[in-house]
mmCIF file with all atom_site columns, C-alpha atoms in Angstrom:
data_model
loop_
_atom_site.group_PDB
_atom_site.id
_atom_site.type_symbol
_atom_site.label_atom_id
_atom_site.label_alt_id
_atom_site.label_comp_id
_atom_site.label_asym_id
_atom_site.label_entity_id
_atom_site.label_seq_id
_atom_site.pdbx_PDB_ins_code
_atom_site.Cartn_x
_atom_site.Cartn_y
_atom_site.Cartn_z
_atom_site.occupancy
_atom_site.B_iso_or_equiv
_atom_site.pdbx_formal_charge
_atom_site.auth_seq_id
_atom_site.auth_comp_id
_atom_site.auth_asym_id
_atom_site.auth_atom_id
_atom_site.pdbx_PDB_model_num
ATOM 1   C CA . ALA G 1 1   ? 0.000  0.000   0.000  1.00 82.00 ? 1   ALA G CA 1
ATOM 2   C CA . CYS G 1 2   ? 2.830  2.405   0.887  1.00 89.00 ? 2   CYS G CA 1
ATOM 3   C CA . ALA G 1 3   ? 4.691  1.628   -2.334 1.00 88.00 ? 3   ALA G CA 1
ATOM 4   C CA . ARG G 1 4   ? 1.520  2.205   -4.333 1.00 90.00 ? 4   ARG G CA 1
ATOM 5   C CA . TYR G 1 5   ? 0.741  5.450   -2.509 1.00 92.00 ? 5   TYR G CA 1
ATOM 6   C CA . PHE G 1 6   ? 4.221  6.899   -2.986 1.00 92.00 ? 6   PHE G CA 1
ATOM 7   C CA . ARG G 1 7   ? 4.603  5.295   -6.434 1.00 91.00 ? 7   ARG G CA 1
ATOM 8   C CA . ALA G 1 8   ? 7.882  3.781   -5.302 1.00 92.00 ? 8   ALA G CA 1
ATOM 9   C CA . PRO G 1 9   ? 9.311  0.354   -6.207 1.00 90.00 ? 9   PRO G CA 1
ATOM 10  C CA . LEU G 1 10  ? 8.756  -2.452  -3.700 1.00 88.00 ? 10  LEU G CA 1
ATOM 11  C CA . ILE G 1 11  ? 11.901 -4.548  -3.316 1.00 82.00 ? 11  ILE G CA 1
ATOM 12  C CA . GLY G 1 12  ? 11.791 -7.845  -1.440 1.00 80.00 ? 12  GLY G CA 1
ATOM 13  C CA . VAL G 1 13  ? 14.719 -8.491  0.916  1.00 78.00 ? 13  VAL G CA 1
ATOM 14  C CA . HIS G 1 14  ? 15.511 -11.801 2.620  1.00 76.00 ? 14  HIS G CA 1
ATOM 15  C CA . HIS G 1 15  ? 15.408 -10.781 6.282  1.00 80.00 ? 15  HIS G CA 1
ATOM 16  C CA . LEU G 1 16  ? 18.315 -13.072 7.229  1.00 81.00 ? 16  LEU G CA 1
ATOM 17  C CA . GLU G 1 17  ? 20.383 -11.602 4.412  1.00 83.00 ? 17  GLU G CA 1
ATOM 18  C CA . ALA G 1 18  ? 19.589 -8.201  5.905  1.00 85.00 ? 18  ALA G CA 1
ATOM 19  C CA . HIS G 1 19  ? 20.934 -9.374  9.276  1.00 87.00 ? 19  HIS G CA 1
ATOM 20  C CA . LEU G 1 20  ? 24.191 -10.407 7.631  1.00 90.00 ? 20  LEU G CA 1
ATOM 21  C CA . ALA G 1 21  ? 24.348 -7.122  5.695  1.00 88.00 ? 21  ALA G CA 1
ATOM 22  C CA . ALA G 1 22  ? 24.444 -5.258  9.029  1.00 88.00 ? 22  ALA G CA 1
ATOM 23  C CA . ILE G 1 23  ? 28.253 -5.252  8.786  1.00 90.00 ? 23  ILE G CA 1
ATOM 24  C CA . ARG G 1 24  ? 27.804 -2.330  6.395  1.00 90.00 ? 24  ARG G CA 1
ATOM 25  C CA . LEU G 1 25  ? 26.718 -0.239  9.394  1.00 89.00 ? 25  LEU G CA 1
ATOM 26  C CA . SER G 1 26  ? 30.316 -0.438  10.615 1.00 88.00 ? 26  SER G CA 1
ATOM 27  C CA . GLY G 1 27  ? 31.727 0.643   7.256  1.00 91.00 ? 27  GLY G CA 1
ATOM 28  C CA . HIS G 1 28  ? 32.428 -2.802  5.789  1.00 91.00 ? 28  HIS G CA 1
ATOM 29  C CA . GLU G 1 29  ? 31.077 -3.997  2.472  1.00 91.00 ? 29  GLU G CA 1
ATOM 30  C CA . THR G 1 30  ? 29.571 -7.468  2.237  1.00 91.00 ? 30  THR G CA 1
ATOM 31  C CA . PRO G 1 31  ? 32.200 -9.700  0.599  1.00 93.00 ? 31  PRO G CA 1
ATOM 32  C CA . PHE G 1 32  ? 31.100 -12.104 -2.130 1.00 94.00 ? 32  PHE G CA 1
ATOM 33  C CA . PRO G 1 33  ? 31.341 -15.019 -2.109 1.00 96.00 ? 33  PRO G CA 1
ATOM 34  C CA . SER G 1 34  ? 31.255 -15.574 1.650  1.00 96.00 ? 34  SER G CA 1
ATOM 35  C CA . LEU G 1 35  ? 29.707 -17.617 4.423  1.00 97.00 ? 35  LEU G CA 1
ATOM 36  C CA . GLY G 1 36  ? 27.082 -16.207 6.756  1.00 96.00 ? 36  GLY G CA 1
ATOM 37  C CA . LEU G 1 37  ? 26.781 -17.654 10.263 1.00 97.00 ? 37  LEU G CA 1
ATOM 38  C CA . MET G 1 38  ? 23.421 -16.774 11.847 1.00 97.00 ? 38  MET G CA 1
ATOM 39  C CA . LEU G 1 39  ? 22.988 -17.501 15.564 1.00 97.00 ? 39  LEU G CA 1
ATOM 40  C CA . SER G 1 40  ? 19.955 -16.206 17.414 1.00 94.00 ? 40  SER G CA 1
ATOM 41  C CA . GLY G 1 41  ? 17.011 -17.346 19.501 1.00 92.00 ? 41  GLY G CA 1
ATOM 42  C CA . GLY G 1 42  ? 15.254 -18.642 16.420 1.00 92.00 ? 42  GLY G CA 1
ATOM 43  C CA . ASN G 1 43  ? 18.054 -19.390 13.944 1.00 93.00 ? 43  ASN G CA 1
ATOM 44  C CA . SER G 1 44  ? 21.198 -21.474 13.924 1.00 97.00 ? 44  SER G CA 1
ATOM 45  C CA . ALA G 1 45  ? 22.345 -21.814 10.351 1.00 97.00 ? 45  ALA G CA 1
ATOM 46  C CA . ILE G 1 46  ? 25.167 -21.256 7.913  1.00 97.00 ? 46  ILE G CA 1
ATOM 47  C CA . TYR G 1 47  ? 24.443 -19.635 4.566  1.00 96.00 ? 47  TYR G CA 1
ATOM 48  C CA . GLU G 1 48  ? 26.458 -19.341 1.399  1.00 95.00 ? 48  GLU G CA 1
ATOM 49  C CA . LEU G 1 49  ? 26.343 -15.811 -0.016 1.00 94.00 ? 49  LEU G CA 1
ATOM 50  C CA . LYS G 1 50  ? 27.248 -15.994 -3.704 1.00 93.00 ? 50  LYS G CA 1
ATOM 51  C CA . LYS G 1 51  ? 26.214 -12.497 -4.803 1.00 90.00 ? 51  LYS G CA 1
ATOM 52  C CA . PRO G 1 52  ? 23.707 -9.821  -3.736 1.00 86.00 ? 52  PRO G CA 1
ATOM 53  C CA . GLY G 1 53  ? 20.283 -11.428 -3.522 1.00 83.00 ? 53  GLY G CA 1
ATOM 54  C CA . ASN G 1 54  ? 21.677 -14.932 -3.962 1.00 89.00 ? 54  ASN G CA 1
ATOM 55  C CA . ILE G 1 55  ? 21.767 -16.711 -0.598 1.00 90.00 ? 55  ILE G CA 1
ATOM 56  C CA . SER G 1 56  ? 21.426 -20.439 -0.004 1.00 93.00 ? 56  SER G CA 1
ATOM 57  C CA . VAL G 1 57  ? 21.275 -22.568 3.145  1.00 94.00 ? 57  VAL G CA 1
ATOM 58  C CA . LEU G 1 58  ? 24.406 -24.633 3.684  1.00 95.00 ? 58  LEU G CA 1
ATOM 59  C CA . GLY G 1 59  ? 23.377 -25.985 7.082  1.00 93.00 ? 59  GLY G CA 1
ATOM 60  C CA . ASP G 1 60  ? 20.471 -25.526 9.481  1.00 95.00 ? 60  ASP G CA 1
ATOM 61  C CA . THR G 1 61  ? 19.406 -26.767 12.898 1.00 96.00 ? 61  THR G CA 1
ATOM 62  C CA . LEU G 1 62  ? 17.671 -30.104 13.261 1.00 95.00 ? 62  LEU G CA 1
ATOM 63  C CA . ASP G 1 63  ? 15.741 -28.904 16.309 1.00 96.00 ? 63  ASP G CA 1
ATOM 64  C CA . ASP G 1 64  ? 16.429 -25.976 18.662 1.00 95.00 ? 64  ASP G CA 1
ATOM 65  C CA . ALA G 1 65  ? 18.438 -22.833 17.960 1.00 96.00 ? 65  ALA G CA 1
ATOM 66  C CA . ALA G 1 66  ? 21.522 -21.876 19.972 1.00 97.00 ? 66  ALA G CA 1
ATOM 67  C CA . GLY G 1 67  ? 19.863 -18.871 21.591 1.00 96.00 ? 67  GLY G CA 1
ATOM 68  C CA . GLU G 1 68  ? 16.894 -20.979 22.630 1.00 96.00 ? 68  GLU G CA 1
ATOM 69  C CA . ALA G 1 69  ? 19.223 -23.609 24.101 1.00 97.00 ? 69  ALA G CA 1
ATOM 70  C CA . LEU G 1 70  ? 20.934 -20.958 26.226 1.00 97.00 ? 70  LEU G CA 1
ATOM 71  C CA . ASP G 1 71  ? 17.638 -19.451 27.369 1.00 97.00 ? 71  ASP G CA 1
ATOM 72  C CA . LYS G 1 72  ? 16.249 -22.874 28.326 1.00 97.00 ? 72  LYS G CA 1
ATOM 73  C CA . ALA G 1 73  ? 19.481 -23.731 30.152 1.00 97.00 ? 73  ALA G CA 1
ATOM 74  C CA . ALA G 1 74  ? 19.231 -20.570 32.241 1.00 97.00 ? 74  ALA G CA 1
ATOM 75  C CA . GLN G 1 75  ? 15.629 -21.467 33.042 1.00 97.00 ? 75  GLN G CA 1
ATOM 76  C CA . ILE G 1 76  ? 16.644 -24.984 34.141 1.00 96.00 ? 76  ILE G CA 1
ATOM 77  C CA . LEU G 1 77  ? 19.395 -23.567 36.360 1.00 96.00 ? 77  LEU G CA 1
ATOM 78  C CA . GLY G 1 78  ? 17.138 -20.852 37.777 1.00 95.00 ? 78  GLY G CA 1
ATOM 79  C CA . LEU G 1 79  ? 19.227 -17.994 36.400 1.00 96.00 ? 79  LEU G CA 1
ATOM 80  C CA . GLY G 1 80  ? 16.480 -15.906 34.821 1.00 93.00 ? 80  GLY G CA 1
ATOM 81  C CA . TYR G 1 81  ? 16.145 -14.233 31.450 1.00 89.00 ? 81  TYR G CA 1
ATOM 82  C CA . PRO G 1 82  ? 17.814 -13.466 29.067 1.00 91.00 ? 82  PRO G CA 1
ATOM 83  C CA . GLY G 1 83  ? 19.624 -16.767 29.307 1.00 95.00 ? 83  GLY G CA 1
ATOM 84  C CA . GLY G 1 84  ? 22.723 -16.171 27.207 1.00 96.00 ? 84  GLY G CA 1
ATOM 85  C CA . PRO G 1 85  ? 24.280 -13.460 29.394 1.00 97.00 ? 85  PRO G CA 1
ATOM 86  C CA . ARG G 1 86  ? 23.367 -15.358 32.580 1.00 97.00 ? 86  ARG G CA 1
ATOM 87  C CA . ILE G 1 87  ? 25.036 -18.568 31.391 1.00 98.00 ? 87  ILE G CA 1
ATOM 88  C CA . GLU G 1 88  ? 28.100 -16.615 30.279 1.00 98.00 ? 88  GLU G CA 1
ATOM 89  C CA . GLU G 1 89  ? 28.404 -14.842 33.646 1.00 98.00 ? 89  GLU G CA 1
ATOM 90  C CA . ARG G 1 90  ? 28.303 -18.098 35.598 1.00 97.00 ? 90  ARG G CA 1
ATOM 91  C CA . ALA G 1 91  ? 30.688 -19.790 33.154 1.00 98.00 ? 91  ALA G CA 1
ATOM 92  C CA . GLU G 1 92  ? 33.168 -16.932 33.550 1.00 97.00 ? 92  GLU G CA 1
ATOM 93  C CA . ALA G 1 93  ? 32.887 -17.202 37.342 1.00 97.00 ? 93  ALA G CA 1
ATOM 94  C CA . TYR G 1 94  ? 33.775 -20.901 37.136 1.00 97.00 ? 94  TYR G CA 1
ATOM 95  C CA . ALA G 1 95  ? 36.745 -20.242 34.851 1.00 97.00 ? 95  ALA G CA 1
ATOM 96  C CA . GLN G 1 96  ? 38.061 -17.583 37.224 1.00 97.00 ? 96  GLN G CA 1
ATOM 97  C CA . SER G 1 97  ? 37.660 -19.926 40.205 1.00 96.00 ? 97  SER G CA 1
ATOM 98  C CA . ARG G 1 98  ? 39.787 -22.507 38.385 1.00 95.00 ? 98  ARG G CA 1
ATOM 99  C CA . GLY G 1 99  ? 42.363 -19.973 37.189 1.00 96.00 ? 99  GLY G CA 1
ATOM 100 C CA . ILE G 1 100 ? 41.471 -20.530 33.540 1.00 95.00 ? 100 ILE G CA 1
ATOM 101 C CA . ALA G 1 101 ? 42.450 -17.533 31.412 1.00 95.00 ? 101 ALA G CA 1
ATOM 102 C CA . PRO G 1 102 ? 40.377 -16.472 28.377 1.00 94.00 ? 102 PRO G CA 1
ATOM 103 C CA . GLY G 1 103 ? 41.313 -18.703 25.466 1.00 92.00 ? 103 GLY G CA 1
ATOM 104 C CA . GLN G 1 104 ? 42.301 -21.638 27.681 1.00 94.00 ? 104 GLN G CA 1
ATOM 105 C CA . GLU G 1 105 ? 38.801 -22.933 28.429 1.00 95.00 ? 105 GLU G CA 1
ATOM 106 C CA . SER G 1 106 ? 39.247 -26.000 26.237 1.00 92.00 ? 106 SER G CA 1
ATOM 107 C CA . SER G 1 107 ? 41.980 -27.241 28.591 1.00 93.00 ? 107 SER G CA 1
ATOM 108 C CA . LEU G 1 108 ? 39.152 -28.570 30.758 1.00 94.00 ? 108 LEU G CA 1
ATOM 109 C CA . ASP G 1 109 ? 37.535 -30.539 27.931 1.00 94.00 ? 109 ASP G CA 1
ATOM 110 C CA . SER G 1 110 ? 38.400 -33.891 29.498 1.00 94.00 ? 110 SER G CA 1
ATOM 111 C CA . GLU G 1 111 ? 36.325 -32.909 32.544 1.00 95.00 ? 111 GLU G CA 1
ATOM 112 C CA . ASN G 1 112 ? 33.241 -32.047 30.515 1.00 96.00 ? 112 ASN G CA 1
ATOM 113 C CA . ILE G 1 113 ? 30.261 -34.122 31.644 1.00 93.00 ? 113 ILE G CA 1
ATOM 114 C CA . PHE G 1 114 ? 28.305 -33.331 28.467 1.00 96.00 ? 114 PHE G CA 1
ATOM 115 C CA . PRO G 1 115 ? 28.828 -35.382 25.282 1.00 93.00 ? 115 PRO G CA 1
ATOM 116 C CA . LEU G 1 116 ? 29.981 -33.861 22.019 1.00 94.00 ? 116 LEU G CA 1
ATOM 117 C CA . ILE G 1 117 ? 27.047 -32.684 19.908 1.00 94.00 ? 117 ILE G CA 1
ATOM 118 C CA . LEU G 1 118 ? 26.599 -34.588 16.617 1.00 91.00 ? 118 LEU G CA 1
ATOM 119 C CA . LYS G 1 119 ? 30.047 -36.115 16.986 1.00 84.00 ? 119 LYS G CA 1
ATOM 120 C CA . SER G 1 120 ? 29.749 -37.907 13.652 1.00 74.00 ? 120 SER G CA 1
ATOM 121 C CA . LEU G 1 121 ? 28.943 -35.362 10.957 1.00 65.00 ? 121 LEU G CA 1
ATOM 122 C CA . ARG G 1 122 ? 28.267 -36.444 7.391  1.00 68.00 ? 122 ARG G CA 1
ATOM 123 C CA . ARG G 1 123 ? 30.994 -35.084 5.158  1.00 71.00 ? 123 ARG G CA 1
ATOM 124 C CA . ASP G 1 124 ? 28.466 -33.398 2.874  1.00 77.00 ? 124 ASP G CA 1
ATOM 125 C CA . LYS G 1 125 ? 26.287 -31.962 5.648  1.00 83.00 ? 125 LYS G CA 1
ATOM 126 C CA . VAL G 1 126 ? 26.470 -29.086 8.117  1.00 92.00 ? 126 VAL G CA 1
ATOM 127 C CA . GLU G 1 127 ? 23.867 -29.598 10.821 1.00 94.00 ? 127 GLU G CA 1
ATOM 128 C CA . PHE G 1 128 ? 23.209 -28.026 14.203 1.00 96.00 ? 128 PHE G CA 1
ATOM 129 C CA . SER G 1 129 ? 21.384 -29.687 17.086 1.00 96.00 ? 129 SER G CA 1
ATOM 130 C CA . PHE G 1 130 ? 20.866 -28.395 20.618 1.00 97.00 ? 130 PHE G CA 1
ATOM 131 C CA . SER G 1 131 ? 17.956 -30.413 22.030 1.00 95.00 ? 131 SER G CA 1
ATOM 132 C CA . GLY G 1 132 ? 20.150 -33.294 23.209 1.00 96.00 ? 132 GLY G CA 1
ATOM 133 C CA . ILE G 1 133 ? 22.529 -31.218 25.302 1.00 96.00 ? 133 ILE G CA 1
ATOM 134 C CA . LYS G 1 134 ? 19.578 -29.332 26.778 1.00 96.00 ? 134 LYS G CA 1
ATOM 135 C CA . THR G 1 135 ? 18.145 -32.659 27.958 1.00 96.00 ? 135 THR G CA 1
ATOM 136 C CA . ALA G 1 136 ? 21.571 -33.704 29.280 1.00 96.00 ? 136 ALA G CA 1
ATOM 137 C CA . LEU G 1 137 ? 21.744 -30.503 31.334 1.00 96.00 ? 137 LEU G CA 1
ATOM 138 C CA . LEU G 1 138 ? 18.287 -31.113 32.795 1.00 95.00 ? 138 LEU G CA 1
ATOM 139 C CA . ARG G 1 139 ? 19.240 -34.644 33.833 1.00 94.00 ? 139 ARG G CA 1
ATOM 140 C CA . ALA G 1 140 ? 22.580 -33.531 35.290 1.00 94.00 ? 140 ALA G CA 1
ATOM 141 C CA . HIS G 1 141 ? 20.874 -30.783 37.272 1.00 93.00 ? 141 HIS G CA 1
ATOM 142 C CA . GLU G 1 142 ? 18.164 -33.081 38.608 1.00 92.00 ? 142 GLU G CA 1
ATOM 143 C CA . SER G 1 143 ? 20.522 -35.924 39.540 1.00 89.00 ? 143 SER G CA 1
ATOM 144 C CA . SER G 1 144 ? 23.200 -33.871 41.287 1.00 76.00 ? 144 SER G CA 1
ATOM 145 C CA . ALA G 1 145 ? 22.911 -33.694 45.082 1.00 62.00 ? 145 ALA G CA 1
ATOM 146 C CA . GLU G 1 146 ? 25.299 -30.734 45.219 1.00 66.00 ? 146 GLU G CA 1
ATOM 147 C CA . LYS G 1 147 ? 24.408 -28.487 42.308 1.00 76.00 ? 147 LYS G CA 1
ATOM 148 C CA . ASN G 1 148 ? 27.432 -26.491 41.121 1.00 93.00 ? 148 ASN G CA 1
ATOM 149 C CA . ILE G 1 149 ? 25.569 -24.067 38.858 1.00 95.00 ? 149 ILE G CA 1
ATOM 150 C CA . ASP G 1 150 ? 28.767 -22.361 37.694 1.00 96.00 ? 150 ASP G CA 1
ATOM 151 C CA . ALA G 1 151 ? 30.309 -25.672 36.581 1.00 96.00 ? 151 ALA G CA 1
ATOM 152 C CA . LEU G 1 152 ? 27.171 -26.764 34.748 1.00 97.00 ? 152 LEU G CA 1
ATOM 153 C CA . ALA G 1 153 ? 26.973 -23.397 32.976 1.00 97.00 ? 153 ALA G CA 1
ATOM 154 C CA . PHE G 1 154 ? 30.660 -23.525 32.051 1.00 98.00 ? 154 PHE G CA 1
ATOM 155 C CA . PHE G 1 155 ? 30.669 -27.022 30.553 1.00 97.00 ? 155 PHE G CA 1
ATOM 156 C CA . TYR G 1 156 ? 27.304 -26.514 28.858 1.00 98.00 ? 156 TYR G CA 1
ATOM 157 C CA . GLN G 1 157 ? 28.555 -23.336 27.191 1.00 98.00 ? 157 GLN G CA 1
ATOM 158 C CA . GLU G 1 158 ? 31.784 -25.077 26.163 1.00 98.00 ? 158 GLU G CA 1
ATOM 159 C CA . ARG G 1 159 ? 29.907 -27.804 24.322 1.00 97.00 ? 159 ARG G CA 1
ATOM 160 C CA . ILE G 1 160 ? 27.755 -25.277 22.480 1.00 98.00 ? 160 ILE G CA 1
ATOM 161 C CA . VAL G 1 161 ? 30.797 -23.190 21.493 1.00 98.00 ? 161 VAL G CA 1
ATOM 162 C CA . GLU G 1 162 ? 32.659 -26.300 20.317 1.00 97.00 ? 162 GLU G CA 1
ATOM 163 C CA . HIS G 1 163 ? 29.671 -27.463 18.248 1.00 97.00 ? 163 HIS G CA 1
ATOM 164 C CA . ILE G 1 164 ? 29.251 -24.096 16.515 1.00 97.00 ? 164 ILE G CA 1
ATOM 165 C CA . THR G 1 165 ? 32.984 -23.712 15.846 1.00 97.00 ? 165 THR G CA 1
ATOM 166 C CA . ARG G 1 166 ? 33.286 -27.265 14.510 1.00 95.00 ? 166 ARG G CA 1
ATOM 167 C CA . ASN G 1 167 ? 30.332 -26.693 12.185 1.00 96.00 ? 167 ASN G CA 1
ATOM 168 C CA . LEU G 1 168 ? 31.844 -23.503 10.798 1.00 97.00 ? 168 LEU G CA 1
ATOM 169 C CA . ALA G 1 169 ? 35.161 -25.287 10.260 1.00 95.00 ? 169 ALA G CA 1
ATOM 170 C CA . HIS G 1 170 ? 33.298 -28.055 8.437  1.00 94.00 ? 170 HIS G CA 1
ATOM 171 C CA . ALA G 1 171 ? 31.500 -25.502 6.255  1.00 95.00 ? 171 ALA G CA 1
ATOM 172 C CA . LEU G 1 172 ? 34.840 -23.957 5.297  1.00 95.00 ? 172 LEU G CA 1
ATOM 173 C CA . GLU G 1 173 ? 36.148 -27.408 4.389  1.00 93.00 ? 173 GLU G CA 1
ATOM 174 C CA . ILE G 1 174 ? 33.165 -28.013 2.115  1.00 93.00 ? 174 ILE G CA 1
ATOM 175 C CA . THR G 1 175 ? 33.094 -24.624 0.382  1.00 93.00 ? 175 THR G CA 1
ATOM 176 C CA . GLY G 1 176 ? 36.739 -23.632 0.521  1.00 92.00 ? 176 GLY G CA 1
ATOM 177 C CA . LYS G 1 177 ? 38.385 -20.732 2.281  1.00 90.00 ? 177 LYS G CA 1
ATOM 178 C CA . LYS G 1 178 ? 36.294 -17.552 2.134  1.00 93.00 ? 178 LYS G CA 1
ATOM 179 C CA . PRO G 1 179 ? 35.284 -14.621 4.370  1.00 95.00 ? 179 PRO G CA 1
ATOM 180 C CA . VAL G 1 180 ? 32.830 -15.333 7.199  1.00 96.00 ? 180 VAL G CA 1
ATOM 181 C CA . ILE G 1 181 ? 30.114 -12.950 8.390  1.00 96.00 ? 181 ILE G CA 1
ATOM 182 C CA . ALA G 1 182 ? 28.559 -13.735 11.771 1.00 95.00 ? 182 ALA G CA 1
ATOM 183 C CA . ALA G 1 183 ? 25.330 -12.198 13.036 1.00 95.00 ? 183 ALA G CA 1
ATOM 184 C CA . GLY G 1 184 ? 22.649 -12.708 15.656 1.00 94.00 ? 184 GLY G CA 1
ATOM 185 C CA . GLY G 1 185 ? 22.297 -12.133 19.382 1.00 94.00 ? 185 GLY G CA 1
ATOM 186 C CA . VAL G 1 186 ? 24.254 -15.231 20.393 1.00 97.00 ? 186 VAL G CA 1
ATOM 187 C CA . LEU G 1 187 ? 27.385 -13.576 18.954 1.00 96.00 ? 187 LEU G CA 1
ATOM 188 C CA . ALA G 1 188 ? 27.388 -11.292 22.000 1.00 96.00 ? 188 ALA G CA 1
ATOM 189 C CA . ASN G 1 189 ? 28.939 -14.243 23.861 1.00 98.00 ? 189 ASN G CA 1
ATOM 190 C CA . LYS G 1 190 ? 32.635 -13.414 24.319 1.00 97.00 ? 190 LYS G CA 1
ATOM 191 C CA . ARG G 1 191 ? 33.725 -17.044 24.628 1.00 98.00 ? 191 ARG G CA 1
ATOM 192 C CA . LEU G 1 192 ? 32.079 -17.876 21.298 1.00 98.00 ? 192 LEU G CA 1
ATOM 193 C CA . ARG G 1 193 ? 33.605 -14.852 19.591 1.00 97.00 ? 193 ARG G CA 1
ATOM 194 C CA . ARG G 1 194 ? 37.102 -15.833 20.751 1.00 97.00 ? 194 ARG G CA 1
ATOM 195 C CA . SER G 1 195 ? 36.627 -19.359 19.422 1.00 97.00 ? 195 SER G CA 1
ATOM 196 C CA . LEU G 1 196 ? 35.342 -18.212 16.026 1.00 97.00 ? 196 LEU G CA 1
ATOM 197 C CA . GLU G 1 197 ? 38.059 -15.587 15.682 1.00 96.00 ? 197 GLU G CA 1
ATOM 198 C CA . SER G 1 198 ? 40.703 -18.198 16.485 1.00 95.00 ? 198 SER G CA 1
ATOM 199 C CA . LEU G 1 199 ? 39.275 -20.523 13.830 1.00 95.00 ? 199 LEU G CA 1
ATOM 200 C CA . CYS G 1 200 ? 39.228 -17.811 11.160 1.00 91.00 ? 200 CYS G CA 1
ATOM 201 C CA . GLN G 1 201 ? 42.793 -16.786 11.957 1.00 89.00 ? 201 GLN G CA 1
ATOM 202 C CA . LYS G 1 202 ? 43.941 -20.381 11.483 1.00 87.00 ? 202 LYS G CA 1
ATOM 203 C CA . SER G 1 203 ? 41.904 -20.999 8.316  1.00 75.00 ? 203 SER G CA 1
#
């Protein structure tokens, strides 16, 4: 109606492509071709951006999104909403209590009570899944006589970060080395950002 009233062209824009194009707000142009990593409360996917207006799904979630998994985890642990920042705060408190410096979190991987997510990935697929680890957290919380909320938050976050980073690495293997654009509220997590930055520097 507005386009008709003002006699202006109506141009359809993929809303997820618009999220990824937000890097232009900081003065950067969208590189083509590139990969777009979208992590929010409703989306956990990797897209291949071939040219303006040409975006295809390389990998999506089989169930929950990463943001939803963090929100539900905070609810299980009684930490309130929004879940992402609450989980990150408690995870950081645990790392500090153990003397783990930023970037060294993976040194505790052998102590992680949560299993790797989608350990066996098909070579031609990039898939996310967060429902299983959410259930594992619920069971761990219910079965533990002494509930160390900080430890549960730390190891839960570590598994999610590892899963996302491994999926992005797999996507780069499939498509070849190219720029990566990451967007969505989950990217506010500092631990995740460090892991993704480390991967991109090595790739």
